[in-house]
Structure formats: structure tokens, C-alpha cells
Amino acid sequence: MTSALPRLGRLHASVTVSAACVEPVFPLRGWFVSTALALGMVALGCSEPTAPPILPEVIVPTAPEQVATETLPKVKFTEITTESGVTFVHTSAMTGRKLLPETMGSGVAVFDFDNDGDQDLLFINQTFWPEDRHPDQPLPTQCLYANDGTGRFTDVTESAGLAVSVFGQGVAVGDYDNDGYLDVYITTLEGGLLFRNQGNGTFVNVTGTAGVGSEGWMSSAAFFDFNNDGLLDLFVCRYLDWNPRDDLEQNFQLAGTGKGRAYGPPTAFKGTLCLLFRNNGDGTFTDVSEAAGVQIKTLDAQVPFGKALGVAPYDIDGDGFVDLAVANDTVPNFLLHNRGDGTFEEIGTLAGVAFDQQGRARGAMGIDWADFRNDGTLGLAIGNFANEMTALYVSDDPSTLQFADLANIFGLGAPTQPPLKFGLFFFDYDLDGRQDLLMTNGHLENEISKVQASETYAQSAQLYWNSGKPGRTLFTLVSSDVIGPDLYEPIVGRGSAYGDFDGDGDLDVVFTASGGPAKLYRNEGGNANRFLRLRLIGGPGSNRDAIGARLELTTTDGVTQRRQHFPAKGYLSSVEFPITFGLGPEASVERLVIRWPSGKVTSYDGSVLEANRVHTLKEADVSPSTSTE
């Protein structure tokens, strides 16, 4: 039985100012010294707040209580990159000038591009700076791998039409034209690219005709239906107003060394604006960013405010309209509440997700939502910079839109503080019916150990098992003795995603590494528990893959699991489309209720949902029965 939570977020209830007019406390990144920053910070130009934020006392990171090793699941992750046929190596543009985009790495997408039922892989890649290119040197491209169904992959990049060389960052996947084939949007340092899946194993670049190119340094992106018209719209994070000249003119140096150049912090560059493209239904999009209210600026100076690296869609308050959480680097996070009239309201500060518990903005990157206690308690996890705890903003009544950071209370305190967290997502790796948390870590300064002995460039991932118990043992850091050494091999981790690559029912994992090879890890032992995998097909009024569907699955042991279907999550990445529910060792499905994006509600009796199978559920079916594959 779970312990009751107090009503959360009340510490923020009396704050009457928006995030855009609260001057944040910027975290200092201690490895660099900047002559530009030494001259002073430029004020944000915010108007005077009508009331100061009410801040709690200083929170000290707390070590979680220890959990006996024998109680942890007997699951291991084994690295299978070489045997799987994946040979992708991320191209780093590093040549010594230390330009900030070189540090960002890139994302990965897990999706079935050829509709053969297997989870394929698309790796996003950077390219060389123009002055570093050589005529006889082939340019690096994106890499698409087709899965044969057993976890063996073949590079089909050239034949698929994705051998394009750009300074890639992130990827979003969605069937924007509802033709039954998943399309791809790639974000880059200089804008975005939309590739339409032609249904014959190839993609075509339709960026120009679709109207979604735009400009600027883009990072994460997400397909979702913000106006409930059955068409997938596109939200794009943009990071910084950056150019190489401004970067090089600032004399960033490793602190205490008096020599050598360091990578500069985002605080040295201006913020920028996110984008929202509305799907017109004819293959084109309209930029409605300003009209929809997603472009956040300071109130007085009207200066672009965001430095966005991650986005996680979710219908937080259950009103039928999808909201957006945006992870910002060194400025307050955004919570864009969908008003249902085609516009959003930024309520990050009022909702309690903008800052840490001392009112400081953090270096936020990877982001994901989960009903992590199986009782309606909603958590928003955000991976932050080195020496900053991972955030876990929690609400026991999400309809109030009030959250509080309870990372310390639930075991995500002290262990999450040292590493620099990029990729992050919830998933049920042991199929016990509770969502666990995986973080992919790695520093951005390759010489960090010269000035911070406790920090390294390559870092180990962290896997937190959800015990289901109250208090600081709820999320328990799994040791390498239990999970195996492979998953924790230090890499310069960036993007991450999950999917069932070998078709055995449990969830495997893929990491990207900045300037290094991708890593695939096979889940061994997760399917000792029972599972249910669901593939959704939307009907009239819904998008083809039912992105945004809300699912409630009740098992015979009385537990109800809640999910919302959004593949876009983490850092620059996209996870598989099938939805996996763990059932534990003995439980069966009693009932499944799906609220489709159209608003239609379908209830399925457990008798038609056999465990350990993949079920295809179609909204258009006359009766609530299922077909399996």
C-alpha cells in the first residue's frame, strides 16, 4: 500500500508572476573563466514581480536507503553492438577551437520505418565545420538501420535516401500525413529537415514544400496533436542564438590553468524561441508559434528567453488537450498549458517545475513523464548538469497543475548529483508493472578532470529500479554487480531510447556517445515476468498511430497502470511506438481502457488480451476486440 502524499506544490501557490518575468539565479559552471562574463551579466529586463517567490529552506542531497541486493530483479543488460551489425560512430566536429555545438552529441530514434513489425534505428550525426572539410574525405551522414526481427541490423541509409550530411542534433518521428508510414523530422544547427516516408523503403525531403524548415539552432522536437483535429503538429525546441564568431571572441579558459580554451557555458549566449507548426492536412504546415503563445520572452525587454534542450508532451490535467514540458538549460523550465483554444499559457513557475527548491534555474536536458506510483501520482523527471540533482517534480493531483521537486524523498537525491545527465526516460525494464528510470551521462568538457578531479569526460549510466515502496527506497540505484558491467561502461553519453529489438517482449536500450560508437544493450531476464505489448491504430478524428492516447490497464492483482502514448522524450530522441506493460510473475489483464485522441473511449475485457503477446488495437473496430500479431 502506497503512502499518502500531501497536496504538493502549495509552496508556489501564492506566486503571481510568470516564469518569463522572474529573474533566475544562474548556476555557475566552475570549469571555465570567461573574460566576457567577468565584465558583468546583462539583466534580463523583466518587470518587477508583484510578489517574490516563496522558497523553502536549502535542501541537502540525501543518500537513499539501501535495498538488499537479493530483492533486486535478476536482469542484466549485455552490450551487443558489434554482433547486432550496428557500426555507427558519431562524428564530432572537435578540432581544438572548442565551439559549443561540438559538445551536444546527437539523438536516436527507434521506430518501424518499413512496417515489417520490427524496431529499426535511426542515428543522427554531426558533420565537419566547413573549414575542416577536405575534398577527398567523405562527409558523415545520418545512419538508418533495418532490423531483421532478431536484433540483427543492416545499414540501409543510402537506399533509403537519408545519406544527408548536416550538423544534426535531434529527431522526431510521426506519421504527419496519416498514410500509415512513419515520417522523420531531423533538427540541426541551422534549422530542420522533414523527410516523408514514401512507403517503399525510401524517404524524400519535403522540408521546403511542407514549410517546416525555419532557421536557428534546433534541439529536441515532438510530433503531437495540439488542437485535436486528428493531424500531428510539430513542436521544435531551439537552444541558443549562437554563431562561431561570438563564441571565439569570448576567451573561455579552464579555471585555474591560465591557459587553454574551454567550452563556454550557455549563460554566455542569448536565448531564443521555440516553434510550433500546425498541420494543415494537405502536406503543409503553418508556423503558429507566436499566435499560440509558445514563444516566451522577458516582459519588459521582450527578449527571447528559452534555451530549450528537451520536450515531453503530456495531458497533465486530463482535460483532453496535450500540454508540453520544456527543459531549459540555465533558465527556468517551461510548462506550456494547453488552453484548448489553440493557445498555450506558460505556467512553469506557478506549477513548481521551473526551478530547484532554492529557486535556482538548473542546466536541464533530458525529460520524461510517468505515473510512477501506479496511483495517479504524476512525476516529471529532468536530468540536470553535473553537481545538480536530477529533478522529480511530483503531483498527487495533476488536475491542480501543482508540483514539488521530491527527488530527495524518492531516492533520486545524492546518487544523481555527480554526473552530467543527458538522456533520460522511464521504462519498465523488469516488467514488474512499475516504471523505472534510466539516465545516460557524460560531460561536455573533454578536459574537465584537469580542474575537477571528481569529474570525468566519459561517465557511467545510472539505472534506478522502482521498488514500489514508499520513501527513499522507491527508486534504487542498481549496481553493476546486479545489472552487469556493460550498461555502466563509461561513455560520453548523450541520446538514448528503448525498444524491443529482438522480439522477446522485454525492452532493450540504445545509447549515443559524443564522438564515439553507439551502444546497443540487450535486456536479458526482463521477460521472466509477463507482459503485454500494444500497437495502436487511430480511427476517424485521431492521428494514425494514436499519439496522445491515454491508457489505463488494470490487472487481476488490483493494480492500475496509466500511460500516455508519446514517443518523443529524453534528450534529442524518440522511443518505439508499441506500448509495453509489465504484468509481473502471475498477474493477467482484467481490463484495458483507451481514451483515443479523438475522445472516443474503448474498454477491452482482459479475456481478449492474452499476456506475452503483441496486440494491435484499432480505434475503428466496431466492437472492443483485438487482433494479435
XYZ file of C-alpha atoms in Angstrom:
629
model
C 0.000 0.000 0.000
C 1.473 3.344 -1.007
C 1.763 6.147 1.493
C -0.406 9.204 1.094
C 1.251 12.308 -0.236
C 0.476 15.806 0.968
C -1.037 18.165 -1.536
C 2.031 19.174 -3.475
C 3.250 22.432 -4.915
C 1.472 24.655 -2.373
C 4.732 26.439 -1.670
C 4.286 28.042 -5.073
C 0.584 28.787 -4.842
C 0.951 32.444 -3.854
C 3.411 33.357 -6.598
C 1.610 35.602 -9.048
C 4.297 36.152 -11.645
C 5.088 34.117 -14.730
C 8.400 32.396 -15.335
C 9.210 34.903 -18.016
C 9.447 37.761 -15.502
C 11.274 36.008 -12.674
C 14.988 36.714 -12.896
C 16.586 33.299 -12.447
C 19.607 32.517 -10.366
C 22.048 31.118 -12.917
C 24.132 28.120 -11.896
C 27.871 28.662 -12.257
C 29.821 26.061 -14.176
C 33.144 26.084 -12.425
C 35.487 24.686 -15.062
C 35.735 27.883 -17.127
C 36.625 31.529 -16.729
C 35.208 33.995 -19.264
C 36.572 37.491 -19.723
C 33.195 38.496 -21.118
C 31.313 37.217 -18.096
C 33.820 38.878 -15.792
C 32.593 42.227 -17.073
C 29.128 41.505 -15.706
C 25.855 39.872 -16.609
C 23.291 41.640 -18.770
C 19.963 41.990 -16.993
C 17.029 40.126 -18.432
C 14.841 43.206 -18.473
C 11.981 41.668 -16.520
C 9.376 43.810 -14.854
C 9.339 43.910 -11.073
C 7.381 40.896 -9.774
C 4.216 41.589 -7.820
C 5.288 39.110 -5.154
C 8.589 37.354 -4.509
C 8.724 33.588 -4.897
C 8.305 31.705 -1.638
C 11.303 29.435 -1.313
C 11.777 26.504 1.035
C 14.867 26.010 3.137
C 18.024 24.708 1.491
C 17.709 21.054 0.565
C 20.773 18.884 1.055
C 21.032 15.882 -1.294
C 20.163 12.799 0.725
C 21.640 9.359 0.228
C 18.870 6.809 -0.371
C 18.294 3.941 1.994
C 19.969 0.721 0.919
C 17.947 -2.111 -0.579
C 19.108 -5.693 -0.160
C 20.732 -6.945 -3.359
C 18.686 -10.140 -3.308
C 15.476 -8.126 -3.667
C 16.594 -6.522 -6.947
C 15.411 -8.076 -10.213
C 17.744 -10.623 -11.797
C 18.026 -8.730 -15.066
C 21.210 -7.864 -16.935
C 21.940 -5.660 -19.919
C 24.533 -7.096 -22.310
C 26.221 -4.955 -24.947
C 25.526 -6.433 -28.401
C 26.535 -3.561 -30.700
C 29.056 -5.489 -32.789
C 27.041 -8.679 -33.111
C 23.917 -6.683 -33.970
C 25.586 -5.215 -37.057
C 25.392 -1.601 -35.893
C 28.623 0.208 -36.770
C 27.526 3.817 -36.325
C 30.143 6.138 -34.842
C 29.110 9.684 -34.043
C 31.186 12.316 -35.815
C 32.493 15.001 -33.530
C 33.420 18.331 -35.078
C 36.052 18.869 -32.372
C 39.345 20.254 -33.704
C 40.519 22.295 -30.719
C 38.650 25.556 -31.270
C 36.050 24.389 -28.743
C 32.851 25.687 -30.278
C 29.831 24.900 -28.106
C 27.771 22.864 -30.648
C 30.552 20.262 -30.698
C 29.560 19.185 -27.188
C 25.918 18.358 -27.815
C 26.167 14.888 -29.334
C 23.023 13.701 -31.107
C 19.851 11.697 -30.740
C 18.494 8.345 -31.866
C 15.060 7.121 -32.936
C 13.605 3.640 -32.500
C 10.751 3.081 -34.962
C 9.432 0.683 -37.600
C 10.121 2.582 -40.820
C 9.211 -0.277 -43.199
C 6.133 -1.636 -41.374
C 7.508 -5.150 -41.014
C 6.808 -5.265 -37.277
C 10.443 -4.831 -36.200
C 12.045 -1.877 -34.454
C 14.588 -0.122 -36.680
C 17.176 2.503 -35.721
C 17.972 5.993 -36.998
C 21.122 7.653 -35.662
C 21.545 11.407 -36.057
C 25.018 12.671 -36.884
C 27.029 15.867 -36.918
C 29.375 16.894 -39.696
C 32.655 18.791 -40.007
C 32.940 22.544 -39.788
C 33.256 23.981 -43.336
C 36.901 24.979 -42.859
C 37.783 21.450 -41.698
C 36.378 19.611 -44.714
C 38.690 18.004 -47.269
C 37.638 17.307 -50.875
C 38.800 13.695 -50.713
C 37.141 12.969 -47.370
C 33.562 11.619 -47.422
C 31.134 13.635 -45.359
C 29.431 11.905 -42.424
C 25.700 11.295 -42.791
C 22.712 10.146 -40.783
C 22.502 6.352 -40.408
C 19.372 4.194 -40.790
C 19.480 0.516 -39.840
C 16.799 -2.032 -40.766
C 16.054 -4.781 -38.228
C 15.527 -8.352 -39.448
C 13.357 -9.136 -36.417
C 16.020 -10.911 -34.401
C 18.035 -7.848 -33.437
C 20.366 -8.011 -36.453
C 20.627 -4.723 -38.312
C 21.581 -3.737 -41.875
C 22.679 -0.248 -42.890
C 20.125 0.989 -45.456
C 20.929 4.693 -45.249
C 21.863 5.169 -48.907
C 18.963 3.237 -50.388
C 16.505 4.922 -48.016
C 17.563 8.417 -49.069
C 18.808 9.555 -45.665
C 22.510 9.861 -46.524
C 22.427 13.596 -45.911
C 25.272 15.474 -44.257
C 24.125 18.136 -41.798
C 25.153 19.227 -38.320
C 22.437 17.020 -36.861
C 21.069 17.272 -33.343
C 17.758 15.532 -32.668
C 14.936 13.553 -34.244
C 11.162 13.311 -34.009
C 9.066 10.557 -35.582
C 5.401 10.667 -36.571
C 3.022 9.934 -39.432
C 2.167 13.541 -40.235
C 0.179 12.689 -43.389
C -1.706 9.706 -41.885
C -0.714 7.382 -44.721
C 0.388 4.555 -42.432
C 4.143 5.157 -42.700
C 6.254 6.952 -40.108
C 7.946 10.159 -41.213
C 11.061 11.756 -39.732
C 11.977 15.290 -38.673
C 15.681 15.965 -38.080
C 16.810 19.033 -36.147
C 20.152 20.636 -36.945
C 22.353 23.566 -36.019
C 20.861 25.512 -38.926
C 17.202 24.501 -38.977
C 15.073 21.414 -39.502
C 14.514 18.795 -42.213
C 11.291 16.845 -42.800
C 11.568 13.505 -44.596
C 8.355 11.922 -45.836
C 8.244 8.124 -45.778
C 7.130 7.041 -49.265
C 6.098 3.558 -48.138
C 8.601 1.736 -50.338
C 11.593 1.845 -48.013
C 12.636 5.333 -49.063
C 12.295 8.871 -47.727
C 12.067 12.156 -49.612
C 12.997 15.594 -48.297
C 9.816 17.712 -48.266
C 11.043 20.468 -45.959
C 10.511 23.276 -48.432
C 7.019 22.344 -49.565
C 5.922 21.440 -46.029
C 7.094 24.760 -44.607
C 8.898 23.449 -41.524
C 12.499 24.375 -42.274
C 12.844 27.588 -40.283
C 16.311 28.540 -39.028
C 18.400 28.528 -35.893
C 19.955 26.003 -33.555
C 17.289 23.352 -33.035
C 17.496 20.563 -30.466
C 14.628 18.253 -29.467
C 11.308 18.047 -31.307
C 7.966 16.285 -30.885
C 5.015 15.350 -33.056
C 1.689 15.719 -31.221
C -1.849 16.936 -31.928
C -2.281 20.187 -30.028
C -5.699 21.149 -31.445
C -7.352 17.698 -31.594
C -8.042 17.757 -35.319
C -6.579 14.299 -35.977
C -3.388 15.678 -37.528
C 0.068 15.624 -35.975
C 1.522 19.058 -35.358
C 5.203 19.694 -34.669
C 6.882 21.393 -31.711
C 10.570 22.261 -32.048
C 12.957 23.311 -29.283
C 15.573 25.880 -30.148
C 18.619 26.255 -27.953
C 20.743 29.394 -28.302
C 21.238 32.429 -30.504
C 24.730 31.313 -31.447
C 27.360 31.904 -34.088
C 31.032 30.856 -34.172
C 32.366 34.414 -34.211
C 30.694 35.314 -30.918
C 31.889 32.057 -29.399
C 35.514 32.536 -30.424
C 35.587 36.184 -29.339
C 34.908 35.161 -25.743
C 38.066 33.949 -24.065
C 36.768 30.881 -22.257
C 39.540 29.165 -20.313
C 39.835 26.248 -17.930
C 39.564 27.722 -14.442
C 42.829 27.875 -12.551
C 45.016 26.917 -15.504
C 45.548 30.332 -17.054
C 45.834 28.709 -20.450
C 43.950 26.596 -22.894
C 40.491 27.223 -24.241
C 37.365 25.775 -22.622
C 33.850 25.293 -23.923
C 31.723 28.265 -22.951
C 28.502 27.999 -20.947
C 25.020 28.749 -22.333
C 24.861 31.766 -19.998
C 27.318 33.475 -22.345
C 24.812 33.429 -25.216
C 21.353 34.856 -25.771
C 18.250 32.721 -25.579
C 15.900 32.020 -28.442
C 12.323 30.973 -29.245
C 10.672 27.590 -29.658
C 8.500 26.824 -32.673
C 5.051 25.304 -33.185
C 3.949 24.201 -36.658
C 0.242 23.454 -37.185
C -0.529 20.656 -39.624
C -2.841 21.887 -42.399
C -3.798 18.393 -43.566
C -2.562 18.903 -47.127
C 1.111 18.116 -46.591
C 1.938 21.611 -45.386
C 2.323 23.271 -42.007
C 1.750 26.801 -40.744
C 4.032 28.429 -38.185
C 1.678 29.421 -35.351
C 4.389 29.843 -32.713
C 3.643 33.434 -31.794
C -0.129 33.196 -32.016
C -0.165 30.007 -29.944
C 1.891 31.567 -27.162
C 4.852 29.182 -27.145
C 7.478 31.877 -27.763
C 8.435 33.026 -24.282
C 10.083 36.437 -23.863
C 11.001 38.707 -20.974
C 8.115 41.035 -20.183
C 9.808 44.434 -20.386
C 12.525 43.986 -22.974
C 10.703 41.303 -24.970
C 13.955 39.361 -25.251
C 13.779 35.665 -26.234
C 14.047 33.729 -23.005
C 14.284 29.997 -23.690
C 17.336 27.756 -24.005
C 15.427 24.577 -24.725
C 17.012 21.133 -24.972
C 14.180 18.716 -24.206
C 10.417 18.463 -24.637
C 7.893 15.986 -23.243
C 4.223 16.187 -24.319
C 1.569 15.037 -21.814
C -2.052 15.810 -20.985
C -1.218 16.778 -17.425
C -4.614 17.829 -16.102
C -6.688 15.329 -18.092
C -8.712 17.951 -19.940
C -8.204 16.255 -23.304
C -5.607 18.724 -24.587
C -1.896 17.943 -24.728
C 0.446 20.127 -22.684
C 4.223 20.492 -23.069
C 7.059 20.410 -20.542
C 10.250 22.015 -21.839
C 13.684 21.505 -20.255
C 15.743 24.705 -20.403
C 19.481 24.983 -19.860
C 20.333 27.560 -17.123
C 16.989 29.362 -17.390
C 13.658 28.286 -15.853
C 11.901 25.288 -17.359
C 8.618 25.907 -19.167
C 5.274 24.237 -18.609
C 3.084 25.139 -21.568
C -0.506 24.507 -20.521
C -2.835 23.928 -23.467
C -5.925 26.102 -23.009
C -7.911 24.186 -25.613
C -8.468 27.207 -27.842
C -5.315 26.895 -29.920
C -3.135 28.715 -27.414
C -0.793 27.820 -24.554
C -0.055 29.538 -21.257
C 3.432 29.313 -19.744
C 2.937 28.348 -16.062
C 6.276 26.766 -15.138
C 6.885 28.936 -12.083
C 3.310 28.763 -10.835
C 3.237 24.988 -11.318
C 6.502 24.491 -9.432
C 8.606 22.962 -12.228
C 10.703 25.967 -13.284
C 13.409 25.930 -10.603
C 15.069 23.788 -7.976
C 13.987 24.014 -4.345
C 16.220 27.032 -3.751
C 14.720 28.982 -6.638
C 17.651 28.392 -8.969
C 17.473 27.528 -12.631
C 19.425 24.397 -13.498
C 21.117 23.005 -16.592
C 18.192 20.869 -17.757
C 18.388 18.397 -20.641
C 16.588 15.025 -20.785
C 12.919 14.968 -19.738
C 10.058 12.474 -19.290
C 6.699 11.974 -17.537
C 5.392 8.932 -15.645
C 2.653 7.774 -13.288
C 5.465 6.198 -11.311
C 3.480 5.026 -8.252
C 0.522 3.455 -10.111
C -1.874 5.574 -8.049
C -2.336 8.643 -10.243
C 0.725 10.416 -8.825
C 2.426 12.101 -11.764
C 6.161 12.686 -11.920
C 8.221 14.839 -14.275
C 11.876 13.759 -14.301
C 14.524 16.102 -15.700
C 18.219 15.320 -15.983
C 20.397 18.255 -14.971
C 24.016 19.352 -15.154
C 26.896 17.896 -13.133
C 26.629 18.612 -9.393
C 22.895 19.218 -9.773
C 20.387 16.580 -8.717
C 18.005 15.067 -11.207
C 14.631 16.712 -10.683
C 11.490 14.724 -9.919
C 8.595 17.162 -9.872
C 5.643 15.334 -8.325
C 1.904 15.954 -8.029
C -0.588 13.626 -6.363
C -3.394 15.563 -8.065
C -2.211 16.644 -11.517
C -5.520 18.376 -12.240
C -4.333 21.160 -9.919
C -1.215 21.725 -12.045
C 0.797 21.955 -8.818
C 4.135 20.128 -8.432
C 7.043 19.965 -5.985
C 10.535 18.568 -6.506
C 10.638 15.404 -4.371
C 13.724 13.777 -5.880
C 15.314 13.528 -2.434
C 12.253 11.883 -0.922
C 12.044 9.174 -3.584
C 15.714 8.149 -3.776
C 16.952 10.413 -6.580
C 18.989 12.716 -4.362
C 22.693 12.255 -3.736
C 23.374 9.487 -6.313
C 22.130 11.642 -9.196
C 24.148 14.723 -8.274
C 27.698 13.988 -9.555
C 27.165 13.024 -13.215
C 26.150 15.278 -16.088
C 22.792 13.869 -17.182
C 21.667 13.962 -20.826
C 19.401 11.122 -21.991
C 16.659 10.160 -19.522
C 13.478 8.102 -19.717
C 11.057 5.975 -17.713
C 10.539 2.342 -18.764
C 9.698 -0.968 -17.078
C 12.902 -2.922 -17.664
C 11.956 -5.898 -15.446
C 8.256 -5.967 -16.439
C 7.045 -5.902 -12.835
C 4.434 -3.252 -13.627
C 6.369 -0.282 -12.234
C 8.255 2.266 -14.311
C 11.989 2.511 -13.709
C 14.348 5.352 -14.653
C 17.478 5.264 -16.831
C 19.926 8.154 -17.222
C 22.668 8.470 -19.846
C 25.594 10.562 -18.654
C 28.735 12.250 -19.969
C 30.497 15.577 -19.528
C 30.810 18.198 -22.266
C 34.289 19.487 -21.398
C 36.813 16.884 -22.558
C 39.450 18.276 -20.186
C 37.201 18.528 -17.139
C 39.405 16.277 -14.988
C 42.161 18.920 -15.099
C 40.086 21.271 -12.974
C 37.604 18.958 -11.238
C 39.246 15.752 -10.106
C 35.906 14.171 -9.240
C 34.546 14.634 -12.773
C 35.392 12.668 -15.908
C 34.554 13.203 -19.560
C 33.179 9.694 -20.085
C 30.689 8.708 -17.391
C 28.616 5.697 -16.389
C 24.887 5.486 -16.978
C 22.572 5.080 -13.987
C 19.603 2.694 -13.769
C 17.102 3.186 -10.951
C 14.751 0.308 -10.156
C 11.272 1.262 -8.967
C 10.676 -0.838 -5.845
C 7.123 0.374 -5.328
C 7.928 1.094 -1.688
C 7.345 4.476 -0.048
C 10.152 6.854 0.763
C 13.798 6.891 -0.237
C 13.843 3.274 -1.368
C 11.272 3.838 -4.113
C 13.968 4.488 -6.721
C 17.020 2.335 -6.012
C 20.279 2.671 -7.931
C 21.089 -0.763 -9.360
C 24.748 -1.721 -9.010
C 26.889 -3.163 -11.794
C 27.111 -6.383 -9.771
C 23.405 -6.843 -10.424
C 22.848 -5.286 -13.842
C 26.203 -6.365 -15.295
C 29.216 -4.217 -16.224
C 28.235 -3.429 -19.816
C 25.484 -0.867 -19.214
C 27.746 1.104 -16.890
C 30.805 1.203 -19.136
C 31.727 4.916 -19.158
C 30.884 6.728 -22.393
C 30.328 10.362 -23.333
C 26.613 9.645 -23.244
C 24.037 11.810 -24.976
C 20.861 10.453 -26.640
C 19.059 7.301 -25.531
C 15.960 5.308 -26.383
C 14.357 1.925 -25.806
C 12.664 -0.722 -27.918
C 12.229 -4.475 -28.184
C 14.924 -5.123 -30.781
C 14.900 -8.934 -30.631
C 11.157 -9.507 -30.289
C 11.297 -11.266 -26.926
C 8.952 -8.861 -25.138
C 11.339 -7.016 -22.846
C 12.841 -3.611 -23.542
C 16.346 -3.228 -24.922
C 18.299 0.037 -24.871
C 20.385 2.147 -27.248
C 22.781 4.977 -26.324
C 24.582 7.521 -28.467
C 28.010 8.823 -27.472
C 29.500 12.154 -28.489
C 32.393 11.393 -30.815
C 32.093 7.665 -30.188
C 30.283 4.486 -31.237
C 26.628 3.896 -30.468
C 25.874 1.203 -27.895
C 23.097 -1.399 -28.029
C 22.217 -3.348 -24.900
C 20.101 -6.499 -24.864
C 17.767 -6.967 -21.915
C 18.393 -10.435 -20.505
C 15.870 -11.679 -17.992
C 13.252 -8.949 -18.139
C 10.786 -11.298 -19.801
C 10.879 -13.650 -16.825
C 7.815 -11.606 -15.901
C 4.680 -11.451 -18.043
C 3.979 -8.561 -20.376
C 1.503 -7.028 -22.788
C 2.590 -5.055 -25.853
C 0.096 -2.839 -27.657
C 0.211 -1.298 -31.110
C -2.438 1.384 -31.540
C -4.098 2.401 -34.807
C -6.205 5.523 -34.599
C -9.529 5.921 -36.354
C -11.504 8.928 -37.596
C -10.636 12.001 -35.569
C -7.326 10.551 -34.359
C -3.883 10.528 -35.905
C -2.880 7.205 -37.483
C -0.711 5.981 -34.587
C -2.916 7.412 -31.841
C -0.151 9.604 -30.424
C -1.698 11.209 -27.356
C -3.880 8.231 -26.433
C -4.373 7.669 -22.699
C -4.344 4.097 -21.444
C -5.372 2.557 -18.115
C -4.622 -1.123 -17.628
C -5.934 -2.926 -14.547
C -4.524 -6.330 -13.659
C -6.005 -9.164 -11.636
C -3.909 -8.148 -8.627
C -5.830 -4.857 -8.447
C -3.057 -2.593 -9.772
C -3.877 0.060 -12.381
C -1.092 1.307 -14.642
C -1.510 4.568 -16.553
C 0.325 5.577 -19.710
C 0.087 8.257 -22.348
C 1.383 7.490 -25.822
C 4.162 9.942 -26.723
C 7.358 8.565 -28.345
C 9.172 11.930 -28.055
C 11.076 12.028 -24.773
C 14.504 12.186 -23.198
C 17.227 14.129 -24.983
C 17.063 14.621 -28.777
C 15.477 11.167 -29.155
C 12.351 9.100 -29.800
C 11.410 5.682 -28.386
C 9.499 2.825 -30.033
C 5.771 3.198 -30.776
C 4.429 -0.060 -29.240
C 3.449 0.406 -25.586
C 4.717 -2.204 -23.130
C 3.004 -3.044 -19.843
C 4.735 -5.322 -17.357
C 2.394 -7.748 -15.600
C 4.719 -9.264 -13.015
C 5.110 -13.023 -12.494
C 1.464 -14.060 -12.275
C -0.992 -11.258 -12.977
C -3.250 -11.167 -16.016
C -5.158 -8.305 -17.577
C -8.551 -7.617 -16.078
C -9.435 -4.561 -18.138
C -7.874 -2.031 -20.505
C -9.433 1.371 -21.160
C -8.167 3.563 -24.001
C -9.161 7.175 -24.448
C -8.241 7.802 -28.071
C -7.066 11.231 -29.287
C -10.474 11.715 -30.917
C -12.116 11.499 -27.480
C -13.613 8.071 -28.110
C -13.266 5.651 -25.181
C -12.907 1.910 -25.703
C -12.891 -0.713 -22.953
C -11.332 -4.135 -23.514
C -12.032 -7.146 -21.352
C -8.935 -8.961 -20.193
C -10.132 -12.171 -21.820
C -9.177 -10.798 -25.256
C -5.750 -9.571 -24.134
C -3.560 -12.622 -23.778
C -0.286 -11.995 -21.978
C 3.127 -12.248 -23.643
C 1.766 -11.118 -26.998
C 1.776 -8.042 -29.213
C -1.809 -6.879 -29.768
C -2.884 -4.461 -32.485
C -5.822 -2.372 -31.281
C -7.801 -0.389 -33.838
C -9.994 2.504 -32.811
C -12.233 1.894 -35.816
C -13.154 -1.651 -34.752
C -16.903 -1.887 -34.250
C -16.561 -4.000 -31.112
C -13.813 -3.858 -28.473
C -11.986 -6.984 -29.556
C -8.371 -7.332 -30.592
C -6.234 -8.735 -33.330
C -2.770 -10.048 -32.486
C 0.430 -10.197 -34.429
